Coordinates of C-alpha atoms in Angstrom, one line a residue:
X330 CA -20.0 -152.6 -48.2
X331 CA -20.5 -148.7 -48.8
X332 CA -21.0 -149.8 -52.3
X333 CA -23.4 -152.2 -52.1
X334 CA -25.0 -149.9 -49.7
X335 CA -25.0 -147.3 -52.1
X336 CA -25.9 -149.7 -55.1
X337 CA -29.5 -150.7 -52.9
X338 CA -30.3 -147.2 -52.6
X339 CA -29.7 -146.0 -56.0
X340 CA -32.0 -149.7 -57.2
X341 CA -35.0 -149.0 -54.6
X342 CA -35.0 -145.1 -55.1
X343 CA -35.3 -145.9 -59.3
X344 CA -38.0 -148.4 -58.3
X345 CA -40.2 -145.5 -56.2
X346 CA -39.9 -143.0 -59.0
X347 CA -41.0 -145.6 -61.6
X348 CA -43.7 -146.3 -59.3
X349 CA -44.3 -143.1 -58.8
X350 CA -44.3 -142.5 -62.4
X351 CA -46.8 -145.3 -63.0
X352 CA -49.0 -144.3 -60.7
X353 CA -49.5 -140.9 -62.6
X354 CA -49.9 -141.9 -65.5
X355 CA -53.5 -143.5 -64.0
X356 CA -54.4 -140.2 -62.6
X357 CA -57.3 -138.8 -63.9
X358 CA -57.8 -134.8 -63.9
X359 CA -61.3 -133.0 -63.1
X360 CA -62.5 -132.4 -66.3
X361 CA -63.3 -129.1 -65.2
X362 CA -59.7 -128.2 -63.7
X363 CA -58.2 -125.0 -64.0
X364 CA -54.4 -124.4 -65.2
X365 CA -53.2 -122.6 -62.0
X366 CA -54.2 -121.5 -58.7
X367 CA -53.5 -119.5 -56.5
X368 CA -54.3 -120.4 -52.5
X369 CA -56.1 -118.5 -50.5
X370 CA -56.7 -118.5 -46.6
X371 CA -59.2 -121.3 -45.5
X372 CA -58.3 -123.8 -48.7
X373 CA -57.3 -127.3 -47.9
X374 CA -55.0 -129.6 -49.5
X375 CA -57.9 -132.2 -50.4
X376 CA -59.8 -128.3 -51.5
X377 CA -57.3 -128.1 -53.9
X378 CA -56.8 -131.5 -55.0
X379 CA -60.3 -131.6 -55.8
X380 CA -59.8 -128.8 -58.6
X381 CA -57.3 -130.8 -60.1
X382 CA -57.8 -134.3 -59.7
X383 CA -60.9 -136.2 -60.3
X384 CA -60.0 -138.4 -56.8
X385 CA -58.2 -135.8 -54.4
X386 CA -56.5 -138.2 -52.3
X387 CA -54.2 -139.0 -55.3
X388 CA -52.7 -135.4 -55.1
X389 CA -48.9 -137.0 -53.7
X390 CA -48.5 -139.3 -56.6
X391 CA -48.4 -135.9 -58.8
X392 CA -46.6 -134.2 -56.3
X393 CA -44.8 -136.5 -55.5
X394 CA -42.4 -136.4 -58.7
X395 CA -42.6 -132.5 -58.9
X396 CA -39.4 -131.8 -56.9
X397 CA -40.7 -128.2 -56.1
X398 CA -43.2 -129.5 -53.9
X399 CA -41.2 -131.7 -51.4
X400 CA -43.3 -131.4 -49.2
X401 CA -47.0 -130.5 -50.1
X402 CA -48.4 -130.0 -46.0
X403 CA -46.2 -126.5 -46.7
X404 CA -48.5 -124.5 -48.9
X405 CA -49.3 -121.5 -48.2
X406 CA -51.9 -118.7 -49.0
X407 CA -50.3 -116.6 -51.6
X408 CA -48.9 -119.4 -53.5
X409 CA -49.5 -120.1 -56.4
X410 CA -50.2 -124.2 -57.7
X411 CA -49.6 -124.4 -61.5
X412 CA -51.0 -127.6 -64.0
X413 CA -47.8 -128.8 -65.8
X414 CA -47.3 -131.9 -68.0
X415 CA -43.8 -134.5 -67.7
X416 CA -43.8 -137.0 -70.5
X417 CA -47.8 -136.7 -70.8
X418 CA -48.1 -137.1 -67.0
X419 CA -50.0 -134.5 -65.2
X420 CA -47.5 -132.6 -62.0
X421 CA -48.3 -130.0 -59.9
X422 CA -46.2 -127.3 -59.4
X423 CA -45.5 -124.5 -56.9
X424 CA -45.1 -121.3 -57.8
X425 CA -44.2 -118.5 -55.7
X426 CA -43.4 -114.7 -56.8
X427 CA -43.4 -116.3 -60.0
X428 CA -40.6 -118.1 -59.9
X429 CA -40.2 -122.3 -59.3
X430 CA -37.6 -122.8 -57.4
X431 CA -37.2 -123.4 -53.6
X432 CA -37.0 -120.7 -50.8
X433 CA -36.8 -120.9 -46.9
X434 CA -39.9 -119.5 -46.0
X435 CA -40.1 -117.3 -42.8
X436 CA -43.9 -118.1 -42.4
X437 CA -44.8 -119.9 -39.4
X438 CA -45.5 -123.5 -40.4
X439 CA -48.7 -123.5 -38.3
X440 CA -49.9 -120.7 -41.2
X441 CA -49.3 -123.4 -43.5
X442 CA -53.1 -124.7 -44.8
X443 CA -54.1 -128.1 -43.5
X444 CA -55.1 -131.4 -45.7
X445 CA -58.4 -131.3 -44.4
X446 CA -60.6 -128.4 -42.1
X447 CA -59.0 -129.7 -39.0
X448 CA -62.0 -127.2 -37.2
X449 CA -64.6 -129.6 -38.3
X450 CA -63.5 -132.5 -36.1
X451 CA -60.9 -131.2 -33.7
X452 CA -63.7 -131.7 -30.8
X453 CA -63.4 -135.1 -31.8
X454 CA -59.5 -136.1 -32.0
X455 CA -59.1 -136.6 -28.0
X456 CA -62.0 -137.2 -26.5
X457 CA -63.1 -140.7 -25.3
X458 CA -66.2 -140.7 -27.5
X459 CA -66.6 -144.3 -27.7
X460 CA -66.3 -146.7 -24.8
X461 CA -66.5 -150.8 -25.1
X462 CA -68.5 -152.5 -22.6
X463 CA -65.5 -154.1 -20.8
X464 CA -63.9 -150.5 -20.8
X465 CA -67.2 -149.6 -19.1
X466 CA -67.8 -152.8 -16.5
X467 CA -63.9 -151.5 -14.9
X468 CA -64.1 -147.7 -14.7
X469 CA -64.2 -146.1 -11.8
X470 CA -68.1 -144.2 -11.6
X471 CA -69.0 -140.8 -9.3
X472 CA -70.7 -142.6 -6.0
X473 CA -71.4 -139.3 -4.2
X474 CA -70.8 -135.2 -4.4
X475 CA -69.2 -133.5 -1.1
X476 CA -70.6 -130.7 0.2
X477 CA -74.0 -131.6 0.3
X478 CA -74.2 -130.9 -3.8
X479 CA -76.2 -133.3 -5.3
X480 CA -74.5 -132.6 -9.2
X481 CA -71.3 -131.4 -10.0
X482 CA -70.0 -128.6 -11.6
X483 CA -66.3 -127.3 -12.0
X484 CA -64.5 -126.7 -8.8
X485 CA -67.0 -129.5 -6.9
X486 CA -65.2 -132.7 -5.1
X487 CA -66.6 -135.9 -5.4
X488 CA -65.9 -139.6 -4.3
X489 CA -65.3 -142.2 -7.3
X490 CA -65.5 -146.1 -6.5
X491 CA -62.0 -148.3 -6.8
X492 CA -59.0 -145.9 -7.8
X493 CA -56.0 -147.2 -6.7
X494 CA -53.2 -146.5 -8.4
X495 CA -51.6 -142.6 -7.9
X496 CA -51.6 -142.2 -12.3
X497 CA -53.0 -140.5 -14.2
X498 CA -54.2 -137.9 -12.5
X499 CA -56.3 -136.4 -14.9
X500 CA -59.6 -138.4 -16.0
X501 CA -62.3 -137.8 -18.2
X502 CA -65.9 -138.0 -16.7
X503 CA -68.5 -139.8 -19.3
X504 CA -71.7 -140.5 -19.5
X505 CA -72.9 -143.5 -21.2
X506 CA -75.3 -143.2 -24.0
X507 CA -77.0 -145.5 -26.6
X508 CA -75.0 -148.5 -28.0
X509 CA -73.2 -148.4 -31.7
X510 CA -74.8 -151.5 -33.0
X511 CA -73.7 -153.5 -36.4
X512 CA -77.4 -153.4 -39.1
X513 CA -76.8 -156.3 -40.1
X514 CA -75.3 -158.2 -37.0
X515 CA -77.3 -156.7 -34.3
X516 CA -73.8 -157.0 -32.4
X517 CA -73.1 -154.2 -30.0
X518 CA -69.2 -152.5 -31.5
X519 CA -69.4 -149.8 -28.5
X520 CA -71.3 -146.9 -26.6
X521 CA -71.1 -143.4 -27.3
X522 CA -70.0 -141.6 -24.5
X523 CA -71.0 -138.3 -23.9
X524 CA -68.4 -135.5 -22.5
X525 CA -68.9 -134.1 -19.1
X526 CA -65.8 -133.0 -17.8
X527 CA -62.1 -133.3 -16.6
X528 CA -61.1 -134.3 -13.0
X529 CA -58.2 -133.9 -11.3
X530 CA -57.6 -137.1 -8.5
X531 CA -57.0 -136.3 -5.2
X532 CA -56.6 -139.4 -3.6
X533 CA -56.5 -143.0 -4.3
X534 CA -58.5 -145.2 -2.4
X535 CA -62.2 -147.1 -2.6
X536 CA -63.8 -144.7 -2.7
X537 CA -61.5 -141.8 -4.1
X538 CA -61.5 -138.4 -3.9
X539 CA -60.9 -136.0 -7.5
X540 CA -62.2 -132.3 -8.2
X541 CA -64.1 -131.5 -11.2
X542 CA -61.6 -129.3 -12.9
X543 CA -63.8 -128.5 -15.7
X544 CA -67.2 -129.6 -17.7
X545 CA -69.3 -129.2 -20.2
X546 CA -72.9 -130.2 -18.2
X547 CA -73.2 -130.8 -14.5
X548 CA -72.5 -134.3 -13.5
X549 CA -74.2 -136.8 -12.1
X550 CA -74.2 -140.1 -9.8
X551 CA -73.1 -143.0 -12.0
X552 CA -70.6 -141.1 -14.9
X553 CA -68.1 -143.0 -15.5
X554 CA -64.2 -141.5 -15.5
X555 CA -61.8 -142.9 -18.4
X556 CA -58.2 -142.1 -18.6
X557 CA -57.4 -138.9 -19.9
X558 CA -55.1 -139.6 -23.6
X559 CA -51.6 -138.5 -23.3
X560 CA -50.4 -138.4 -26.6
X561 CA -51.0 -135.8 -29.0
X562 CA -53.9 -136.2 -31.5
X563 CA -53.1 -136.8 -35.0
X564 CA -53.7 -133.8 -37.3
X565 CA -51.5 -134.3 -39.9
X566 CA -53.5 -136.8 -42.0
X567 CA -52.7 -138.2 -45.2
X568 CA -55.7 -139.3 -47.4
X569 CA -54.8 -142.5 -48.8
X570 CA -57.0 -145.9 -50.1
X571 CA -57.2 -148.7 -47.8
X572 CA -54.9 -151.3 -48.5
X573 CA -57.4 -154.1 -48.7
X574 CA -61.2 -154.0 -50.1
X575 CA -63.2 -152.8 -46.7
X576 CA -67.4 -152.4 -46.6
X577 CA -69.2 -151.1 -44.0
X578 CA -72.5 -148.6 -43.0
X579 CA -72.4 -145.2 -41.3
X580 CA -74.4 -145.8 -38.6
X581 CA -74.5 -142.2 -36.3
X582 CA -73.8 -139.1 -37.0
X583 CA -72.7 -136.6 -34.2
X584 CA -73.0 -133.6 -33.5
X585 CA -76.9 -133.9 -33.8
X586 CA -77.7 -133.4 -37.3
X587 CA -80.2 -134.9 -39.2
X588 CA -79.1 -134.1 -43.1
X589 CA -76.0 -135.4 -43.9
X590 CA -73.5 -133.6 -46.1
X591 CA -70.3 -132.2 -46.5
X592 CA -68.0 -131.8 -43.5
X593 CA -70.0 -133.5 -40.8
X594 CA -68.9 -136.4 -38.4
X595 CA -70.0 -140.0 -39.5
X596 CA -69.7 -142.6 -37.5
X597 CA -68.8 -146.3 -39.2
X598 CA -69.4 -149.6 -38.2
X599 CA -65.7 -150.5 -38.9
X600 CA -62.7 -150.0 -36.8
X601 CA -59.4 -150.9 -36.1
X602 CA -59.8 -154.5 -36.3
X603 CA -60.6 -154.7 -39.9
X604 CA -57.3 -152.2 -40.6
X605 CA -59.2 -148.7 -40.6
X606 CA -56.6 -146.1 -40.2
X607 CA -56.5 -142.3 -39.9
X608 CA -56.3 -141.4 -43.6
X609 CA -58.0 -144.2 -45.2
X610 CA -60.6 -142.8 -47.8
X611 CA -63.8 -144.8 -48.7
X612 CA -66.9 -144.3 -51.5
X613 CA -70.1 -143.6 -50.1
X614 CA -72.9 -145.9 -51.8
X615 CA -76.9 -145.3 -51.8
X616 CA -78.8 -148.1 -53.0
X617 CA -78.6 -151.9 -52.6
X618 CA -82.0 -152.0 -50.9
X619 CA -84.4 -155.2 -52.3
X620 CA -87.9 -154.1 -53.8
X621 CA -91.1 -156.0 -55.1
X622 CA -91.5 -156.3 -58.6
X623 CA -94.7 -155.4 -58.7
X624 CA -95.8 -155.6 -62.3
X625 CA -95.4 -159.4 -62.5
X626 CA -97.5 -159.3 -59.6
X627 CA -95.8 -162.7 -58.0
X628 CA -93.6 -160.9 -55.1
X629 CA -90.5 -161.4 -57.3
X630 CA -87.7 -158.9 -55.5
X631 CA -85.1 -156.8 -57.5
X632 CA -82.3 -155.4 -56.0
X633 CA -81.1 -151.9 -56.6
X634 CA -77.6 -151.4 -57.7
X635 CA -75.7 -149.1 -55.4
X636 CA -74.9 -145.5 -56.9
X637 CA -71.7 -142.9 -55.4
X638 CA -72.9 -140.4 -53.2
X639 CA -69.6 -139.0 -52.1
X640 CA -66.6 -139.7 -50.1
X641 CA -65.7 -139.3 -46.4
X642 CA -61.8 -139.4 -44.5
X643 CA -61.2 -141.7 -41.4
X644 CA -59.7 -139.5 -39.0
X645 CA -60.1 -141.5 -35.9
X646 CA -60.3 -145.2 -35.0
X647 CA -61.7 -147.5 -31.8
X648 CA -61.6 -151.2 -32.0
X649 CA -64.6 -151.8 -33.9
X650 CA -65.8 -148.5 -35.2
X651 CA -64.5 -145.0 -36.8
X652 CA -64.7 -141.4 -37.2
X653 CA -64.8 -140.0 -40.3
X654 CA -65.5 -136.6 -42.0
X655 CA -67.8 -136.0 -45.2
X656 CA -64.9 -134.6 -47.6
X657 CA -68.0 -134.5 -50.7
X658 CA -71.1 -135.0 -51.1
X659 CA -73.6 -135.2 -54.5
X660 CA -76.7 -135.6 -52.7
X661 CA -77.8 -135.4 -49.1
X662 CA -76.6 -138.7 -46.9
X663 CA -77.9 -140.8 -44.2
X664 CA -77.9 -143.6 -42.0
X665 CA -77.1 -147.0 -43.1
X666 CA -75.5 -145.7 -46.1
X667 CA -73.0 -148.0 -47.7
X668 CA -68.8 -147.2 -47.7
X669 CA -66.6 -148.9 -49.6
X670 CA -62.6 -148.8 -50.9
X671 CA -62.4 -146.7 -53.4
X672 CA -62.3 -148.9 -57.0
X673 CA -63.9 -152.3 -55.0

């Protein structure tokens, strides 16, 4: 049985190399790509990639078959990445104090530089930011400040309709905002929810009783409290192509700007229920819009074809919409833009 054991692995770890293999000889290099570089504090891995690769979120089949790199997440500044060919196939290499092999490094891993700037949307990776109608119809909503206040601040009590149960005790107050609607559909895929602050619940009842622990704007009568998340927010992402062709439209962005570009927050009108996952990397399309021929003078439309205008990075999923950060950009975004899987 060890045999045939051992047989299976030695069969399916010669199929992932070959794969592996395969998959870089289809990698195509920045035509512009330097031989080596050396990191520096504030790169990313998708940063780097970029020099390299004409798509950065290829970047682990190269690396994958360099065994000095077993794990790309642990580069650090000071090291040095170094443009090598295997049997005509492009590999990256790590180089530090000039030599290629391995070392145990005594660098904390949190020093270690990150796939993407994980400062650019870390407000967003726990947050309730988006909030289904049903999720909104059942939670609990502020029904009355103590203490004569008539908004709350941290450190103000306040009674909250219908909370029973004794957990969670922390919640996060929200205050519903405009709806995320579909362009094309008109359908409503969820409401933005705008952060005011943490509460900490006293007691269970109808009404209930919580303190304000801490927040962002005064509250008000009618903010609504969703559970708090409990499990730690992905920040470890790994950029990757959907597995199946995916099209959708940015439809917000947060954060309040008006240009689009690289390393803001869009907001998509897909989500989890079309298989959106923290990683996934899509196109982002201008065009497509239909205009009037008007030199044959007869209303005849032509549509425009669609044109790349960069790429973004789902980092966060809801049910029927996603966050995602601008990784590039070749000219300035917007609204209703198209995404797509890369080579669709």
């Amino acid at each position: 049985m060890s045999y045939l054991n051992n047989k299976l692995i030695g069969v399916i770890s010669g199929l992932l190399l070959s794969f592996s293999a395969l998959a870089a000889e289809h990698v195509a290099l920045n035509p512009s790509h330097p031989e080596r570089y050396t990191v520096v504090k504030g790169d990313t891995l998708w940063d780097i990639s970029s020099m390299f690769l004409r798509d950065p979120w290829l970047w682990p089949e190269v690396w994958y078959v360099n065994p000095q790199i077993a794990n790309p997440h642990l580069i650090y500044p000071g090291d040095e990445i170094v443009l090598t060919y295997r049997d005509g196939r492009p590999v990256l290499q790590l180089s530090r104090k000039n030599s290629l092999s391995p070392r145990v490094r005594a660098t904390p891993l949190d020093q270690a530089i990150p796939t993407i700037p994980i400062d650019a949307i870390a407000p967003f990776l726990t947050r309730p930011y988006v909030v289904d109608e049903n999720e909104l119809e059942k939670a609990p909503y502020i029904v009355h400040f103590l203490d004569d206040h008539i908004v709350g601040g941290a450190g103000i009590s306040y009674y909250a309709r219908s909370i029973m149960e004794e957990r969670p005790i922390q919640y996060a107050v929200v205050r519903p905002e405009k709806p995320y609607k579909d362009p094309d559909t008109g359908e409503v895929l969820g409401y933005e929810a705008l952060y005011v602050g943490t509460s900490e619940l006293k007691r269970t009842g109808d009404p209930a009783k919580l303190l304000l622990t801490s927040s962002d704007m005064e509250a008000i009568i009618g903010d609504r409290l969703i559970k708090e998340q409990e499990d730690e927010p992905l920040i470890d992402f790994q950029p990757r192509v959907p597995e199946s062709p995916i099209e959708g439209r940015i439809i917000s962005v947060l954060n309040g700007v008006t240009q689009i570009g690289q390393y803001n927050v869009v907001v998509l009108n897909k989500g989890a229920n079309v298989g959106l996952e923290a990683g996934h990397v899509l196109r982002i399309l201008q065009g497509g819009e239909a205009i009037r021929d008007i030199v044959k003078g007869r209303g005849e439309k032509v549509t425009l074809p669609l044109e790349e205008a960069g790429h973004l990075m789902v980092f966060r999923t809801f049910e029927k919409v996603s966050f995602a950060l601008v990784m590039d950009a070749t000219k300035p975004l917007h609204v209703l833009d198209w995404v797509r899987t890369p080579g669709s």
